[in-house]
Amino acid sequence: GENVEQHPSTLSVQEGDSAVIKCTYSDSASNYFPWYKQELGKGPQLIIDIRSNVGEKKDQRIAVTLNKTAKHFSLHITETQPEDSAVYFCAAGGSYIPTFGRGTSLIVHP
Amino acid sequence: DAGITQSPRHKVTETGTPVTLRCHQTENHRYMYWYRQDPGHGLRLIHYSYGVKDTDKGEVSDGYSVSRSKTEDFLLTLESATSSQTSVYFCAISESGSGNTIYFGEGSWLTVV
């Protein structure tokens, strides 16, 4: 089955800096890569996703890039704000139920 | 927010007792899932359903059973709770099992003492 590795497990940045979270996957058949944000005490919520027919997707301060050859994809958050502090999960899927990474705890210091 | 309601939201139970968590959706999505979330392990799939009375195991299904008698309801049962089942449980839904967004509920915090 699919194996998703996510790094780093914890990321601490100053407000205004950029943050990058990276994931690798093992199954070359995967073609759907969502990212979720989980705030304390809540369920994960989709923030952005990308499919294998595009290499990059942006939505305001967040962007996701995909390198299918290397089988890795990344989440980029620019101009971080304290409200970006949360746990972020990547996932990889395709013809099967997505497999999730173990999560990255992002801490944005004011 | 996706129309997913989990109950109970918090529960403390004793080792060896049966526990049932309920998930109710108002989106008429075909797929429903139960995940558990533990520190260092992320989200792990316990069981999922792809239709009424159609269920399958996930990666951590031992000690759990599920039932789906109606499209909108998916039950997770711990037949005899153990301390290792202390966790946060999330119900989720999606229109299909592949390539569609999975929407999560707000979670059920279970403590087994």
CSV table of C-alpha atoms in Angstrom, one decimal:
chain,number,residue,atom,x,y,z
A,1,GLY,CA,0.0,0.0,0.0
A,2,GLU,CA,0.8,3.7,0.0
A,3,ASN,CA,3.4,5.1,2.4
A,4,VAL,CA,3.5,8.8,3.2
A,5,GLU,CA,6.4,10.4,5.0
A,6,GLN,CA,5.9,14.0,6.4
A,7,HIS,CA,8.7,16.3,7.6
A,8,PRO,CA,9.3,18.1,9.9
A,9,SER,CA,7.2,16.9,12.8
A,10,THR,CA,7.5,20.3,14.4
A,11,LEU,CA,8.2,23.7,12.8
A,12,SER,CA,8.7,26.9,14.7
A,13,VAL,CA,8.7,30.2,12.8
A,14,GLN,CA,8.5,33.9,13.6
A,15,GLU,CA,5.4,35.8,12.4
A,16,GLY,CA,5.9,37.0,8.8
A,17,ASP,CA,8.3,34.2,7.9
A,18,SER,CA,7.6,31.5,5.4
A,19,ALA,CA,6.9,27.9,6.4
A,20,VAL,CA,7.5,24.8,4.2
A,21,ILE,CA,6.2,21.3,5.0
A,22,LYS,CA,7.3,18.4,2.8
A,23,CYS,CA,5.8,15.0,2.1
A,24,THR,CA,7.0,12.0,0.1
A,25,TYR,CA,4.9,9.1,-1.1
A,26,SER,CA,5.7,5.7,-2.5
A,27,ASP,CA,3.0,4.7,-4.9
A,28,SER,CA,3.5,6.2,-8.4
A,29,ALA,CA,-0.2,5.6,-9.1
A,30,SER,CA,-1.2,8.3,-6.5
A,31,ASN,CA,-2.7,11.3,-8.2
A,32,TYR,CA,-4.6,13.3,-5.5
A,33,PHE,CA,-2.7,15.2,-2.8
A,34,PRO,CA,-4.8,17.1,-0.2
A,35,TRP,CA,-3.5,19.1,2.8
A,36,TYR,CA,-5.4,19.5,6.0
A,37,LYS,CA,-5.2,21.9,8.9
A,38,GLN,CA,-6.2,20.8,12.4
A,39,GLU,CA,-6.7,23.4,15.1
A,40,LEU,CA,-6.6,22.4,18.7
A,41,GLY,CA,-9.7,20.4,19.7
A,42,LYS,CA,-11.2,20.3,16.2
A,43,GLY,CA,-11.3,17.9,13.3
A,44,PRO,CA,-8.9,18.3,10.3
A,45,GLN,CA,-10.1,20.7,7.6
A,46,LEU,CA,-9.1,20.7,3.9
A,47,ILE,CA,-7.1,23.8,3.1
A,48,ILE,CA,-5.8,23.0,-0.4
A,49,ASP,CA,-5.3,20.0,-2.7
A,50,ILE,CA,-3.5,19.3,-6.0
A,51,ARG,CA,-3.9,16.7,-8.6
A,52,SER,CA,-1.2,15.1,-10.7
A,53,ASN,CA,-2.0,17.0,-13.8
A,54,VAL,CA,-0.7,20.3,-12.3
A,55,GLY,CA,2.6,21.1,-10.7
A,56,GLU,CA,1.6,24.0,-8.5
A,57,LYS,CA,-1.5,25.5,-7.0
A,58,LYS,CA,-1.9,28.7,-5.0
A,59,ASP,CA,-4.6,30.1,-2.7
A,60,GLN,CA,-3.7,33.5,-1.2
A,61,ARG,CA,-0.9,32.8,1.3
A,62,ILE,CA,-0.7,29.0,0.8
A,63,ALA,CA,0.6,27.0,-2.1
A,64,VAL,CA,1.3,23.4,-2.9
A,65,THR,CA,3.9,22.1,-5.3
A,66,LEU,CA,4.1,18.6,-6.7
A,67,ASN,CA,7.0,16.7,-8.2
A,68,LYS,CA,5.7,13.4,-9.6
A,69,THR,CA,9.1,12.3,-10.8
A,70,ALA,CA,10.6,12.5,-7.3
A,71,LYS,CA,7.3,11.5,-5.7
A,72,HIS,CA,7.2,14.5,-3.3
A,73,PHE,CA,4.9,17.4,-2.6
A,74,SER,CA,5.1,20.4,-0.4
A,75,LEU,CA,3.0,23.0,1.4
A,76,HIS,CA,4.2,26.6,1.4
A,77,ILE,CA,2.8,29.2,3.7
A,78,THR,CA,4.0,32.8,3.2
A,79,GLU,CA,3.7,35.7,5.6
A,80,THR,CA,2.8,33.4,8.5
A,81,GLN,CA,0.4,34.7,11.2
A,82,PRO,CA,-0.3,33.4,14.7
A,83,GLU,CA,-3.6,31.9,13.5
A,84,ASP,CA,-1.6,29.7,11.2
A,85,SER,CA,-0.5,27.8,14.3
A,86,ALA,CA,-2.0,24.3,14.0
A,87,VAL,CA,-1.2,20.7,13.0
A,88,TYR,CA,-1.0,20.2,9.2
A,89,PHE,CA,-1.5,16.8,7.5
A,90,CYS,CA,-0.6,15.8,4.0
A,91,ALA,CA,-2.2,12.8,2.2
A,92,ALA,CA,-1.8,10.9,-1.0
A,93,GLY,CA,-4.5,9.0,-2.8
A,94,GLY,CA,-5.8,8.0,-6.2
A,95,SER,CA,-7.8,4.9,-6.9
A,96,TYR,CA,-7.9,4.2,-3.2
A,97,ILE,CA,-8.6,5.8,0.1
A,98,PRO,CA,-5.9,8.5,0.8
A,99,THR,CA,-3.1,7.7,3.2
A,100,PHE,CA,-2.1,10.4,5.7
A,101,GLY,CA,1.2,11.6,6.9
A,102,ARG,CA,1.9,11.8,10.6
A,103,GLY,CA,1.4,15.6,10.8
A,104,THR,CA,3.5,18.7,11.4
A,105,SER,CA,2.9,21.0,14.3
A,106,LEU,CA,3.4,24.5,13.1
A,107,ILE,CA,4.0,27.2,15.8
A,108,VAL,CA,4.1,30.8,14.7
A,109,HIS,CA,5.6,33.1,17.3
A,110,PRO,CA,4.2,36.7,17.4
B,1,ASP,CA,-18.9,22.8,7.5
B,2,ALA,CA,-19.8,19.4,6.3
B,3,GLY,CA,-22.8,18.0,8.1
B,4,ILE,CA,-21.2,15.5,10.4
B,5,THR,CA,-22.2,14.9,14.0
B,6,GLN,CA,-20.3,12.7,16.3
B,7,SER,CA,-21.6,11.4,19.7
B,8,PRO,CA,-20.6,11.3,22.4
B,9,ARG,CA,-18.0,14.0,22.1
B,10,HIS,CA,-16.3,13.0,25.3
B,11,LYS,CA,-16.5,9.7,27.2
B,12,VAL,CA,-14.7,8.0,30.1
B,13,THR,CA,-15.3,4.3,30.4
B,14,GLU,CA,-13.8,1.3,32.3
B,15,THR,CA,-11.6,-1.4,30.8
B,16,GLY,CA,-13.7,-4.3,29.6
B,17,THR,CA,-16.9,-2.4,28.9
B,18,PRO,CA,-18.5,-2.1,25.5
B,19,VAL,CA,-18.5,1.4,23.9
B,20,THR,CA,-20.3,2.6,20.8
B,21,LEU,CA,-19.5,5.9,19.0
B,22,ARG,CA,-22.0,7.3,16.6
B,23,CYS,CA,-21.5,9.3,13.4
B,24,HIS,CA,-24.4,10.9,11.6
B,25,GLN,CA,-24.1,12.8,8.2
B,26,THR,CA,-26.6,14.9,6.4
B,27,GLU,CA,-24.6,15.1,3.1
B,28,ASN,CA,-25.8,11.7,1.6
B,29,HIS,CA,-22.2,10.8,0.9
B,30,ARG,CA,-21.5,7.2,0.0
B,31,TYR,CA,-18.3,6.7,1.9
B,32,MET,CA,-17.9,7.0,5.7
B,33,TYR,CA,-14.8,6.4,7.8
B,34,TRP,CA,-13.6,6.0,11.3
B,35,TYR,CA,-10.1,7.2,12.1
B,36,ARG,CA,-8.2,7.3,15.4
B,37,GLN,CA,-5.6,10.0,16.2
B,38,ASP,CA,-2.7,9.4,18.5
B,39,PRO,CA,0.5,11.4,19.2
B,40,GLY,CA,3.2,10.4,16.8
B,41,HIS,CA,0.9,8.3,14.6
B,42,GLY,CA,-1.2,10.9,12.9
B,43,LEU,CA,-4.6,9.7,11.5
B,44,ARG,CA,-5.0,6.0,11.2
B,45,LEU,CA,-8.0,4.3,9.4
B,46,ILE,CA,-9.9,1.9,11.6
B,47,HIS,CA,-12.8,0.9,9.3
B,48,TYR,CA,-14.7,2.4,6.4
B,49,SER,CA,-18.0,1.9,4.7
B,50,TYR,CA,-18.8,2.2,1.0
B,51,GLY,CA,-22.5,1.8,1.3
B,52,VAL,CA,-25.3,0.5,3.5
B,53,LYS,CA,-24.1,-2.8,5.0
B,54,ASP,CA,-20.8,-2.6,3.1
B,55,THR,CA,-17.8,-2.2,5.3
B,56,ASP,CA,-14.1,-3.0,5.2
B,57,LYS,CA,-11.1,-3.0,7.5
B,58,GLY,CA,-8.5,-0.3,7.7
B,59,GLU,CA,-5.0,-0.5,9.1
B,60,VAL,CA,-5.9,-0.7,12.8
B,61,SER,CA,-9.1,-2.6,12.9
B,62,ASP,CA,-8.3,-5.1,15.7
B,63,GLY,CA,-10.7,-4.7,18.6
B,64,TYR,CA,-13.2,-2.6,16.7
B,65,SER,CA,-16.4,-3.4,14.7
B,66,VAL,CA,-18.6,-1.2,12.7
B,67,SER,CA,-22.1,-1.2,11.3
B,68,ARG,CA,-24.0,0.9,8.8
B,69,SER,CA,-27.7,0.2,8.5
B,70,LYS,CA,-28.6,3.6,7.0
B,71,THR,CA,-26.7,5.9,4.6
B,72,GLU,CA,-26.5,8.6,7.2
B,73,ASP,CA,-25.3,6.6,10.2
B,74,PHE,CA,-22.0,4.8,10.9
B,75,LEU,CA,-21.4,3.2,14.3
B,76,LEU,CA,-18.0,2.2,15.8
B,77,THR,CA,-18.1,-0.4,18.6
B,78,LEU,CA,-15.4,-1.3,21.0
B,79,GLU,CA,-16.6,-4.7,22.2
B,80,SER,CA,-14.4,-4.7,25.3
B,81,ALA,CA,-12.5,-1.5,25.7
B,82,THR,CA,-8.8,-1.5,26.6
B,83,SER,CA,-6.5,1.3,27.7
B,84,SER,CA,-4.7,1.2,24.4
B,85,GLN,CA,-8.0,2.3,22.8
B,86,THR,CA,-7.8,5.6,24.6
B,87,SER,CA,-7.7,8.0,21.7
B,88,VAL,CA,-9.5,10.7,19.7
B,89,TYR,CA,-11.8,9.2,17.2
B,90,PHE,CA,-12.8,11.0,14.0
B,91,CYS,CA,-15.6,10.2,11.7
B,92,ALA,CA,-15.2,11.3,8.1
B,93,ILE,CA,-17.2,11.2,4.9
B,94,SER,CA,-16.6,11.5,1.1
B,95,GLU,CA,-18.6,11.1,-2.0
B,96,SER,CA,-16.3,8.3,-3.3
B,97,GLY,CA,-13.3,6.5,-2.0
B,98,SER,CA,-10.8,7.8,-4.5
B,99,GLY,CA,-9.8,11.3,-5.4
B,100,ASN,CA,-12.6,13.1,-3.5
B,101,THR,CA,-12.2,15.3,-0.5
B,102,ILE,CA,-12.6,13.7,2.8
B,103,TYR,CA,-14.5,15.8,5.4
B,104,PHE,CA,-14.0,15.2,9.1
B,105,GLY,CA,-16.2,15.5,12.1
B,106,GLU,CA,-15.2,17.3,15.2
B,107,GLY,CA,-14.0,14.2,17.1
B,108,SER,CA,-14.9,12.0,20.0
B,109,TRP,CA,-12.5,11.9,23.0
B,110,LEU,CA,-12.5,8.4,24.6
B,111,THR,CA,-10.6,7.6,27.8
B,112,VAL,CA,-10.5,4.0,29.0
B,113,VAL,CA,-9.5,3.7,32.6
